[in-house]
Amino acid sequence: MNKNQEPVLLRMEGIVKEFPGVKALDGVNLTVKAGTVHALMGENGAGKSTLMKCLFGVYHKDGGHVYLEGNEVSFKNSKEALEHGVAMVHQELNQALKRNVMDNMWLGRFPKTGPFTSERKMYDMTMEVFNDLGIKVNPKTVMSSMPVSQRQMVEIAKAVSYNAKVIVFDEPTSSLTETEVEHLFRIINMLRDRGCGIIYISHKMAEIKRISDEITIMRDGQWIATEKADDLEMADIIRLMVGRELTNQFPPKTNVPGEPMLEVRNLTGMYNHVKNVSFDARKGEVLGIAGLDASGRTEVLESIFGIRQRKEGTIKLHGKECKNRNSGESLKNGFAMLTEERRATGIFGVRNIRENTIISSLHRHKKFGPLLGKKSQYEDTQRYIDAMRTKTPSQETQIRSLSGGNQQKVIIGRWLLTESEVLLLDEPTRGIDVGAKYEIYQLIQNLAHDGKTVLMVSSEMPELLGVCDKILVMSGGRLAGEVDAKTTTQEEIMTLAAKFA
């Protein structure tokens, strides 16, 4: 059957949602057909996740109608949505990390034998879903011991286990390697063939063009366009998203790396995540770190910053050894780190934008003894709200109410305020739209131009090639090689990444 003739599964009409000081959604429409993948695109703060949360019962909509298979629905909570066949794989994972995989899969609906929970049934049911989806994870593994990418696949399996008619994927590939992305696409194609309606939210243009049948674009809480994916070029999508032409994906490199500034020798983790890693980074250099999942790239940054215990190895800045035994000591020594998982280790969710911005640079605001100056706090926070174009009603807004990309902007502002000499950035543009990515790339270039040293981990190879001067490639916890970003290729990097894997 032609995709245009597929029956409509979901129709959202005139959806309105207001928060104090901001209209997050203003009469948004969305129609999803059975057996199709419908991409939902827009800049951070455009209202994509808010629209989905209104569908899923996380937020109560202030206006509009939702129809599921022709029947009007208004879910009071996510449990009700799941029971009606609407599932959502959230961008920010919210899992019981101290429990095992199968406990997380069946939380709130444990299978029973008589009055007791049946571990055997739970294991078998989990394996049945995993085998169907080709996921190779032990159901008895504790969640906290797994990499983010595997936890993401568990969350996808959980959504599928509800036999959902409509499944929302919110930035599903942000934590996945290229191999895992291919696996996810096989799962999505299988679900599409079964007649599911897939809503796919992503900032990755190539993915959208490849996986989608239709694309809806939002901007500033409003519906802008819905078109067939084949009828839109990437330039068209960007123009509709940002309301302007964006000709270059990466800003020009204006930094000129100077003398060696950071020396790392024989860095080895206490629990063998990193083995004998040595490298130099120069003043004014952007040094990328590439590698497959579990290659040790994140662990290198965490070991340098002191949040992962080292077995041996030395770190020198300007020839002087830095012990960096913990994050506080690292900050004093001139290091700052943006972590991979902003929700778990980045934001203070119940605190406001200002508190999240100035928390690592309180010394700048000391007035009398322990008292902090309010004016300087306000000025510093506003400077980075403006510089990052962070969409927020005010500095008083709780950070957890912002979109994921805007949360990331606040955290980047926090670390820039510390004026550290070495910035360790772990996936700095994860979950961030194409316009905001350019702004962050420009900030990284400005930092390097001003003589800062930037170490940057990214899963996106074009990003590393476009932003960095040199790239270290990790494989199996070891340094597999170092390449020049100007002359290397993605094939060379992938070959090195597989060297010790």
Short mmCIF file of C-alpha atoms in Angstrom, two decimals:
data_model
loop_
_atom_site.label_atom_id
_atom_site.label_comp_id
_atom_site.label_asym_id
_atom_site.label_seq_id
_atom_site.Cartn_x
_atom_site.Cartn_y
_atom_site.Cartn_z
CA MET A 1 0.00 0.00 0.00
CA ASN A 2 1.17 3.53 -0.76
CA LYS A 3 2.30 5.39 2.37
CA ASN A 4 -0.24 8.16 1.66
CA GLN A 5 -3.05 5.59 1.80
CA GLU A 6 -2.05 4.17 5.17
CA PRO A 7 -4.74 4.70 7.85
CA VAL A 8 -4.15 7.52 10.32
CA LEU A 9 -3.08 6.19 13.72
CA LEU A 10 -2.56 9.44 15.60
CA ARG A 11 -3.84 12.96 15.04
CA MET A 12 -2.96 15.91 17.25
CA GLU A 13 -4.86 19.13 16.48
CA GLY A 14 -4.25 22.66 17.76
CA ILE A 15 -2.19 21.60 20.78
CA VAL A 16 -1.46 24.44 23.21
CA LYS A 17 0.79 24.32 26.27
CA GLU A 18 1.78 27.26 28.44
CA PHE A 19 4.33 27.53 31.23
CA PRO A 20 4.81 30.61 33.42
CA GLY A 21 6.22 33.30 31.14
CA VAL A 22 6.31 31.23 27.95
CA LYS A 23 3.92 29.67 25.42
CA ALA A 24 5.70 26.40 24.70
CA LEU A 25 3.14 25.15 22.14
CA ASP A 26 0.88 27.36 20.06
CA GLY A 27 -1.72 25.42 18.05
CA VAL A 28 0.54 22.55 16.87
CA ASN A 29 -0.76 19.83 14.51
CA LEU A 30 0.72 16.37 13.90
CA THR A 31 -0.65 13.42 11.90
CA VAL A 32 1.04 10.00 12.04
CA LYS A 33 0.01 7.16 9.70
CA ALA A 34 0.26 3.43 10.41
CA GLY A 35 3.37 1.77 9.02
CA THR A 36 5.33 5.00 8.64
CA VAL A 37 8.19 6.83 10.33
CA HIS A 38 7.32 10.47 10.95
CA ALA A 39 10.27 12.70 11.86
CA LEU A 40 9.70 15.65 14.19
CA MET A 41 12.36 18.34 13.81
CA GLY A 42 13.16 21.77 15.21
CA GLU A 43 15.75 23.71 17.18
CA ASN A 44 16.18 23.16 20.92
CA GLY A 45 13.21 24.77 22.62
CA ALA A 46 11.03 24.48 19.47
CA GLY A 47 8.56 22.37 21.47
CA LYS A 48 9.17 18.85 20.10
CA SER A 49 9.62 17.08 23.44
CA THR A 50 6.87 19.21 25.03
CA LEU A 51 4.43 18.10 22.31
CA MET A 52 5.32 14.46 22.94
CA LYS A 53 4.98 14.87 26.70
CA CYS A 54 1.48 16.29 26.13
CA LEU A 55 0.68 13.16 24.10
CA PHE A 56 2.21 10.84 26.69
CA GLY A 57 0.44 12.35 29.71
CA VAL A 58 3.59 13.80 31.30
CA TYR A 59 2.15 17.32 30.73
CA HIS A 60 -1.50 18.33 30.75
CA LYS A 61 -2.21 20.23 27.51
CA ASP A 62 -3.96 23.60 27.79
CA GLY A 63 -5.80 23.31 24.48
CA GLY A 64 -6.36 21.12 21.42
CA HIS A 65 -7.39 17.52 20.77
CA VAL A 66 -5.63 14.15 20.45
CA TYR A 67 -7.16 11.28 18.46
CA LEU A 68 -5.82 7.71 18.57
CA GLU A 69 -7.28 5.49 15.82
CA GLY A 70 -10.13 7.99 15.47
CA ASN A 71 -11.05 8.09 19.16
CA GLU A 72 -10.33 11.21 21.22
CA VAL A 73 -7.96 10.54 24.12
CA SER A 74 -6.40 12.61 26.88
CA PHE A 75 -4.00 10.57 28.97
CA LYS A 76 -3.65 11.61 32.60
CA ASN A 77 -0.25 9.93 32.98
CA SER A 78 2.29 7.78 31.17
CA LYS A 79 0.81 4.55 32.58
CA GLU A 80 -2.50 5.33 30.89
CA ALA A 81 -0.72 6.13 27.61
CA LEU A 82 1.17 2.84 27.69
CA GLU A 83 -2.02 0.90 28.39
CA HIS A 84 -3.56 2.46 25.27
CA GLY A 85 -0.58 1.53 23.08
CA VAL A 86 1.47 4.75 23.10
CA ALA A 87 5.10 4.32 24.23
CA MET A 88 7.98 6.76 24.42
CA VAL A 89 11.75 6.24 24.55
CA HIS A 90 12.91 9.40 26.31
CA GLN A 91 16.10 11.26 25.43
CA GLU A 92 17.11 11.42 29.09
CA LEU A 93 17.13 7.89 30.50
CA ASN A 94 15.29 7.54 33.80
CA GLN A 95 16.08 4.05 35.05
CA ALA A 96 16.51 2.25 38.37
CA LEU A 97 20.28 1.91 38.04
CA LYS A 98 20.77 -0.33 41.07
CA ARG A 99 18.26 -2.89 39.80
CA ASN A 100 18.88 -5.37 37.01
CA VAL A 101 17.72 -5.19 33.40
CA MET A 102 14.60 -7.35 33.74
CA ASP A 103 13.43 -5.45 36.84
CA ASN A 104 13.60 -2.26 34.78
CA MET A 105 11.81 -3.90 31.85
CA TRP A 106 8.77 -5.00 33.86
CA LEU A 107 8.66 -2.41 36.65
CA GLY A 108 5.03 -1.88 37.70
CA ARG A 109 3.83 -4.99 35.84
CA PHE A 110 5.89 -7.85 37.25
CA PRO A 111 4.66 -11.29 36.11
CA LYS A 112 3.39 -13.39 39.00
CA THR A 113 2.98 -17.00 39.99
CA GLY A 114 0.12 -16.84 42.47
CA PRO A 115 0.73 -13.84 44.75
CA PHE A 116 4.51 -13.85 44.15
CA THR A 117 6.67 -12.23 41.47
CA SER A 118 8.06 -14.89 39.14
CA GLU A 119 11.75 -14.31 38.37
CA ARG A 120 11.67 -17.18 35.85
CA LYS A 121 8.75 -15.69 33.90
CA MET A 122 10.36 -12.27 34.00
CA TYR A 123 13.65 -13.65 32.63
CA ASP A 124 11.90 -15.63 29.87
CA MET A 125 9.72 -12.67 28.85
CA THR A 126 12.76 -10.39 28.69
CA MET A 127 14.70 -12.88 26.58
CA GLU A 128 11.73 -13.24 24.23
CA VAL A 129 11.69 -9.47 23.56
CA PHE A 130 15.50 -9.28 23.28
CA ASN A 131 15.64 -12.24 20.85
CA ASP A 132 12.91 -10.67 18.73
CA LEU A 133 14.88 -7.43 18.52
CA GLY A 134 18.35 -8.99 18.27
CA ILE A 135 19.53 -7.40 21.53
CA LYS A 136 22.37 -9.23 23.26
CA VAL A 137 22.12 -8.20 26.92
CA ASN A 138 21.93 -10.45 29.99
CA PRO A 139 18.58 -9.71 31.73
CA LYS A 140 20.27 -10.17 35.13
CA THR A 141 22.90 -7.46 34.54
CA VAL A 142 22.69 -4.49 36.93
CA MET A 143 21.84 -1.36 34.93
CA SER A 144 24.59 0.83 36.43
CA SER A 145 27.29 -1.57 35.15
CA MET A 146 26.28 -1.12 31.49
CA PRO A 147 27.32 1.64 29.06
CA VAL A 148 24.72 4.26 28.15
CA SER A 149 24.23 2.72 24.70
CA GLN A 150 23.13 -0.66 26.12
CA ARG A 151 20.83 1.05 28.61
CA GLN A 152 19.29 2.90 25.67
CA MET A 153 18.62 -0.40 23.87
CA VAL A 154 16.94 -1.77 27.02
CA GLU A 155 14.68 1.29 27.06
CA ILE A 156 13.76 0.67 23.41
CA ALA A 157 13.00 -2.99 24.18
CA LYS A 158 10.80 -1.90 27.09
CA ALA A 159 8.74 0.35 24.80
CA VAL A 160 8.32 -2.48 22.29
CA SER A 161 7.27 -4.88 25.08
CA TYR A 162 4.03 -2.90 25.53
CA ASN A 163 2.96 -3.92 21.99
CA ALA A 164 2.58 -0.23 21.29
CA LYS A 165 0.79 1.10 18.19
CA VAL A 166 2.65 4.44 18.40
CA ILE A 167 6.26 4.65 19.60
CA VAL A 168 8.08 7.94 20.11
CA PHE A 169 11.87 7.89 19.80
CA ASP A 170 13.37 11.08 21.29
CA GLU A 171 17.02 11.40 20.15
CA PRO A 172 17.46 7.58 20.20
CA THR A 173 20.92 7.53 18.58
CA SER A 174 22.58 10.17 20.78
CA SER A 175 24.36 7.46 22.82
CA LEU A 176 24.83 4.85 20.08
CA THR A 177 27.80 3.89 17.94
CA GLU A 178 27.42 3.51 14.16
CA THR A 179 26.96 -0.26 14.48
CA GLU A 180 24.28 0.24 17.14
CA VAL A 181 22.54 2.87 15.00
CA GLU A 182 22.28 0.30 12.19
CA HIS A 183 20.77 -2.16 14.68
CA LEU A 184 18.25 0.46 15.84
CA PHE A 185 17.22 1.19 12.24
CA ARG A 186 16.60 -2.52 11.66
CA ILE A 187 14.32 -2.52 14.72
CA ILE A 188 12.47 0.60 13.53
CA ASN A 189 11.99 -0.87 10.04
CA MET A 190 10.67 -4.08 11.59
CA LEU A 191 8.17 -2.12 13.71
CA ARG A 192 7.12 -0.06 10.67
CA ASP A 193 6.52 -3.28 8.71
CA ARG A 194 4.28 -4.48 11.56
CA GLY A 195 2.11 -1.39 11.13
CA CYS A 196 3.40 0.74 14.01
CA GLY A 197 3.48 4.51 13.71
CA ILE A 198 6.94 5.77 14.65
CA ILE A 199 7.59 9.38 15.72
CA TYR A 200 11.32 10.02 15.38
CA ILE A 201 12.95 13.08 16.97
CA SER A 202 16.55 13.76 15.99
CA HIS A 203 18.92 16.57 15.02
CA LYS A 204 20.95 14.29 12.74
CA MET A 205 19.99 15.23 9.20
CA ALA A 206 21.41 12.16 7.47
CA GLU A 207 19.44 9.87 9.78
CA ILE A 208 16.21 11.79 9.22
CA LYS A 209 16.52 11.60 5.44
CA ARG A 210 17.34 7.92 5.58
CA ILE A 211 14.73 6.61 8.00
CA SER A 212 11.71 8.91 7.58
CA ASP A 213 8.65 8.86 5.35
CA GLU A 214 7.36 12.27 6.41
CA ILE A 215 8.86 15.22 8.27
CA THR A 216 7.13 17.81 10.46
CA ILE A 217 9.16 20.89 11.34
CA MET A 218 8.48 23.11 14.37
CA ARG A 219 9.89 26.49 15.33
CA ASP A 220 9.30 28.50 18.54
CA GLY A 221 6.39 26.30 19.64
CA GLN A 222 4.57 26.49 16.29
CA TRP A 223 3.96 24.11 13.38
CA ILE A 224 5.95 25.27 10.34
CA ALA A 225 5.59 22.52 7.72
CA THR A 226 4.87 18.84 7.07
CA GLU A 227 6.36 17.35 3.91
CA LYS A 228 7.36 14.01 2.43
CA ALA A 229 10.97 13.27 3.38
CA ASP A 230 11.89 12.72 -0.29
CA ASP A 231 10.70 16.24 -1.16
CA LEU A 232 13.03 18.01 1.31
CA GLU A 233 16.76 18.56 0.94
CA MET A 234 18.92 19.11 4.03
CA ALA A 235 19.24 22.82 3.22
CA ASP A 236 15.42 23.09 3.10
CA ILE A 237 15.08 21.42 6.51
CA ILE A 238 17.69 23.69 8.11
CA ARG A 239 16.09 26.83 6.63
CA LEU A 240 12.64 25.81 7.92
CA MET A 241 14.06 24.92 11.35
CA VAL A 242 16.15 27.99 12.03
CA GLY A 243 14.36 30.53 9.81
CA ARG A 244 17.62 31.43 8.07
CA GLU A 245 20.21 29.97 5.73
CA LEU A 246 23.08 28.07 7.37
CA THR A 247 25.68 27.59 4.69
CA ASN A 248 28.59 26.13 6.68
CA GLN A 249 28.28 23.29 9.17
CA PHE A 250 31.51 24.24 10.96
CA PRO A 251 33.09 27.66 11.61
CA PRO A 252 36.53 28.38 10.14
CA LYS A 253 39.48 27.37 12.32
CA THR A 254 41.25 30.50 13.51
CA ASN A 255 43.29 28.94 16.31
CA VAL A 256 47.03 28.42 15.96
CA PRO A 257 48.25 25.67 18.33
CA GLY A 258 51.41 26.69 20.20
CA GLU A 259 53.78 25.01 22.64
CA PRO A 260 52.85 21.79 24.51
CA MET A 261 50.68 22.67 27.50
CA LEU A 262 49.20 19.38 28.76
CA GLU A 263 51.28 16.22 29.11
CA VAL A 264 49.66 12.88 29.96
CA ARG A 265 51.94 9.89 30.50
CA ASN A 266 51.08 6.20 31.12
CA LEU A 267 47.53 6.95 32.25
CA THR A 268 46.10 3.69 33.59
CA GLY A 269 42.76 3.18 35.29
CA MET A 270 42.40 1.35 38.58
CA TYR A 271 39.99 -1.10 36.98
CA ASN A 272 41.66 -1.41 33.55
CA HIS A 273 39.28 0.88 31.66
CA VAL A 274 42.34 2.77 30.41
CA LYS A 275 45.77 1.26 29.83
CA ASN A 276 49.04 3.19 29.43
CA VAL A 277 47.64 6.16 27.52
CA SER A 278 50.18 8.90 26.73
CA PHE A 279 49.75 12.08 24.68
CA ASP A 280 50.48 15.82 24.54
CA ALA A 281 48.05 18.65 23.89
CA ARG A 282 49.22 22.09 22.86
CA LYS A 283 48.13 25.55 23.91
CA GLY A 284 45.28 26.70 21.68
CA GLU A 285 44.61 23.21 20.34
CA VAL A 286 41.34 21.29 19.97
CA LEU A 287 42.25 17.63 20.49
CA GLY A 288 39.53 15.14 19.58
CA ILE A 289 39.13 11.67 21.09
CA ALA A 290 37.42 9.07 18.90
CA GLY A 291 36.61 5.40 19.47
CA LEU A 292 33.85 2.84 19.58
CA ASP A 293 31.60 2.43 22.60
CA ALA A 294 33.53 1.12 25.66
CA SER A 295 36.84 2.03 23.96
CA GLY A 296 37.91 4.11 26.97
CA ARG A 297 37.45 7.57 25.43
CA THR A 298 35.16 8.85 28.23
CA GLU A 299 37.34 7.14 30.85
CA VAL A 300 40.40 9.09 29.64
CA LEU A 301 38.65 12.39 30.39
CA GLU A 302 37.28 11.15 33.72
CA SER A 303 40.71 9.89 34.79
CA ILE A 304 42.33 13.24 33.94
CA PHE A 305 39.62 15.11 35.87
CA GLY A 306 39.90 12.84 38.93
CA ILE A 307 36.37 11.44 38.93
CA ARG A 308 37.70 8.02 37.97
CA GLN A 309 40.45 6.46 40.08
CA ARG A 310 43.89 6.11 38.48
CA LYS A 311 46.23 3.21 39.10
CA GLU A 312 49.21 5.07 37.68
CA GLY A 313 50.17 7.84 35.31
CA THR A 314 51.16 11.50 35.48
CA ILE A 315 49.39 14.66 34.34
CA LYS A 316 51.42 17.85 33.82
CA LEU A 317 50.18 21.34 32.99
CA HIS A 318 52.90 23.81 31.93
CA GLY A 319 55.46 21.23 33.07
CA LYS A 320 54.06 21.11 36.62
CA GLU A 321 52.53 17.85 37.84
CA CYS A 322 48.82 17.96 38.74
CA LYS A 323 47.59 15.22 41.05
CA ASN A 324 43.89 15.83 40.17
CA ARG A 325 42.69 13.37 42.83
CA ASN A 326 39.14 14.68 42.66
CA SER A 327 37.06 17.23 40.75
CA GLY A 328 37.63 20.01 43.31
CA GLU A 329 41.40 19.65 43.06
CA SER A 330 41.18 19.50 39.27
CA LEU A 331 39.21 22.76 39.15
CA LYS A 332 41.86 24.48 41.29
CA ASN A 333 44.53 23.16 38.92
CA GLY A 334 42.83 24.75 35.91
CA PHE A 335 40.72 21.86 34.53
CA ALA A 336 36.97 21.78 33.83
CA MET A 337 34.81 18.91 32.56
CA LEU A 338 31.49 18.68 30.75
CA THR A 339 30.17 15.15 31.44
CA GLU A 340 28.44 12.86 28.96
CA GLU A 341 25.15 12.42 30.83
CA ARG A 342 23.89 15.87 31.74
CA ARG A 343 20.85 14.62 33.67
CA ALA A 344 22.76 12.17 35.87
CA THR A 345 26.01 14.09 36.41
CA GLY A 346 25.54 17.57 34.96
CA ILE A 347 22.50 19.47 36.14
CA PHE A 348 21.03 20.21 39.56
CA GLY A 349 17.48 19.63 38.38
CA VAL A 350 15.52 21.41 41.14
CA ARG A 351 17.80 24.47 41.15
CA ASN A 352 17.37 27.42 38.81
CA ILE A 353 19.41 28.54 35.78
CA ARG A 354 21.51 31.02 37.77
CA GLU A 355 22.44 28.52 40.50
CA ASN A 356 23.40 25.91 37.88
CA THR A 357 25.53 28.48 36.04
CA ILE A 358 27.57 29.88 38.93
CA ILE A 359 27.94 26.73 41.09
CA SER A 360 31.52 26.04 39.92
CA SER A 361 32.74 29.64 40.12
CA LEU A 362 31.41 30.87 43.48
CA HIS A 363 34.75 32.55 44.23
CA ARG A 364 33.93 35.14 41.56
CA HIS A 365 30.91 36.31 43.57
CA LYS A 366 32.24 36.48 47.13
CA LYS A 367 31.30 39.78 48.77
CA PHE A 368 31.65 39.62 52.57
CA GLY A 369 32.91 36.33 54.03
CA PRO A 370 30.51 33.57 52.93
CA LEU A 371 28.03 36.02 51.36
CA LEU A 372 27.69 36.14 47.58
CA GLY A 373 27.00 39.23 45.49
CA LYS A 374 23.65 39.00 43.69
CA LYS A 375 24.50 41.52 40.98
CA SER A 376 27.62 39.69 39.78
CA GLN A 377 25.72 36.37 39.77
CA TYR A 378 22.99 37.90 37.64
CA GLU A 379 25.46 39.51 35.22
CA ASP A 380 27.54 36.34 34.72
CA THR A 381 24.44 34.21 34.18
CA GLN A 382 22.88 36.66 31.73
CA ARG A 383 26.13 36.91 29.77
CA TYR A 384 26.05 33.18 29.03
CA ILE A 385 22.29 33.03 28.46
CA ASP A 386 22.85 35.65 25.75
CA ALA A 387 26.07 34.13 24.39
CA MET A 388 24.56 30.63 24.12
CA ARG A 389 21.11 31.89 23.03
CA THR A 390 19.60 29.78 25.79
CA LYS A 391 15.80 29.71 25.60
CA THR A 392 14.48 30.26 29.13
CA PRO A 393 11.72 32.47 30.58
CA SER A 394 14.13 33.79 33.24
CA GLN A 395 17.18 33.01 35.36
CA GLU A 396 14.79 31.80 38.06
CA THR A 397 13.49 28.93 35.90
CA GLN A 398 14.30 25.42 37.17
CA ILE A 399 16.82 23.89 34.78
CA ARG A 400 14.92 20.59 34.57
CA SER A 401 12.04 22.41 32.82
CA LEU A 402 14.30 23.38 29.87
CA SER A 403 14.78 21.27 26.76
CA GLY A 404 17.80 18.95 26.81
CA GLY A 405 19.79 21.17 24.45
CA ASN A 406 19.15 24.28 26.52
CA GLN A 407 20.24 22.41 29.66
CA GLN A 408 23.48 21.59 27.83
CA LYS A 409 24.00 25.27 27.00
CA VAL A 410 23.66 26.23 30.69
CA ILE A 411 26.24 23.63 31.72
CA ILE A 412 28.70 24.77 29.04
CA GLY A 413 28.25 28.31 30.32
CA ARG A 414 29.02 27.06 33.83
CA TRP A 415 32.39 25.65 32.78
CA LEU A 416 33.30 28.64 30.64
CA LEU A 417 32.82 30.82 33.71
CA THR A 418 35.55 28.92 35.57
CA GLU A 419 38.05 30.30 33.01
CA SER A 420 39.93 26.99 33.17
CA GLU A 421 42.98 26.41 30.97
CA VAL A 422 41.99 22.87 29.96
CA LEU A 423 38.41 22.03 29.03
CA LEU A 424 37.40 18.37 28.85
CA LEU A 425 34.21 18.09 26.79
CA ASP A 426 32.40 14.73 26.61
CA GLU A 427 29.82 14.77 23.78
CA PRO A 428 29.32 18.58 23.99
CA THR A 429 26.68 18.71 21.22
CA ARG A 430 24.65 15.62 22.12
CA GLY A 431 20.94 16.31 21.61
CA ILE A 432 21.58 19.81 20.26
CA ASP A 433 20.08 21.21 17.05
CA VAL A 434 22.07 22.21 14.01
CA GLY A 435 21.92 25.97 14.70
CA ALA A 436 23.00 25.62 18.33
CA LYS A 437 25.75 23.15 17.34
CA TYR A 438 27.34 25.82 15.18
CA GLU A 439 27.29 28.23 18.13
CA ILE A 440 29.01 25.65 20.36
CA TYR A 441 31.59 24.89 17.65
CA GLN A 442 32.26 28.63 17.46
CA LEU A 443 32.69 28.80 21.25
CA ILE A 444 35.19 25.92 21.12
CA GLN A 445 37.10 27.74 18.37
CA ASN A 446 37.08 30.95 20.40
CA LEU A 447 38.45 29.11 23.45
CA ALA A 448 41.27 27.62 21.39
CA HIS A 449 41.94 31.01 19.75
CA ASP A 450 42.29 32.49 23.26
CA GLY A 451 44.95 29.90 24.15
CA LYS A 452 42.81 27.32 25.98
CA THR A 453 43.37 23.61 25.40
CA VAL A 454 40.23 21.63 24.56
CA LEU A 455 39.92 17.82 24.72
CA MET A 456 36.71 16.71 23.05
CA VAL A 457 35.08 13.27 22.92
CA SER A 458 32.44 12.79 20.22
CA SER A 459 30.60 9.88 18.61
CA GLU A 460 30.13 11.94 15.45
CA MET A 461 33.08 11.55 13.13
CA PRO A 462 32.27 14.59 10.90
CA GLU A 463 32.18 16.71 14.07
CA LEU A 464 35.66 15.60 15.12
CA LEU A 465 37.03 16.19 11.63
CA GLY A 466 35.34 19.60 11.35
CA VAL A 467 36.27 21.02 14.76
CA CYS A 468 39.52 19.39 15.91
CA ASP A 469 43.17 19.88 14.99
CA LYS A 470 44.30 16.37 15.91
CA ILE A 471 42.35 13.24 16.87
CA LEU A 472 43.39 10.51 19.32
CA VAL A 473 41.75 7.16 18.54
CA MET A 474 41.00 4.81 21.46
CA SER A 475 40.46 1.07 21.12
CA GLY A 476 40.00 -1.47 23.91
CA GLY A 477 41.20 1.01 26.54
CA ARG A 478 44.43 1.76 24.69
CA LEU A 479 45.56 4.55 22.43
CA ALA A 480 45.46 3.03 18.94
CA GLY A 481 46.82 6.05 17.12
CA GLU A 482 46.90 9.80 16.58
CA VAL A 483 45.83 11.43 13.31
CA ASP A 484 45.79 14.92 11.78
CA ALA A 485 42.19 16.08 11.31
CA LYS A 486 43.12 17.89 8.08
CA THR A 487 44.47 14.81 6.30
CA THR A 488 42.80 11.77 7.89
CA THR A 489 39.62 9.99 6.74
CA GLN A 490 36.72 8.37 8.54
CA GLU A 491 37.95 5.00 7.21
CA GLU A 492 41.38 5.49 8.83
CA ILE A 493 39.79 6.42 12.16
CA MET A 494 37.45 3.39 12.07
CA THR A 495 40.37 1.07 11.24
CA LEU A 496 42.28 2.36 14.28
CA ALA A 497 39.15 2.17 16.46
CA ALA A 498 38.89 -1.56 15.72
CA LYS A 499 42.62 -2.23 16.35
CA PHE A 500 42.31 -3.62 19.90
CA ALA A 501 38.50 -3.97 20.11
#
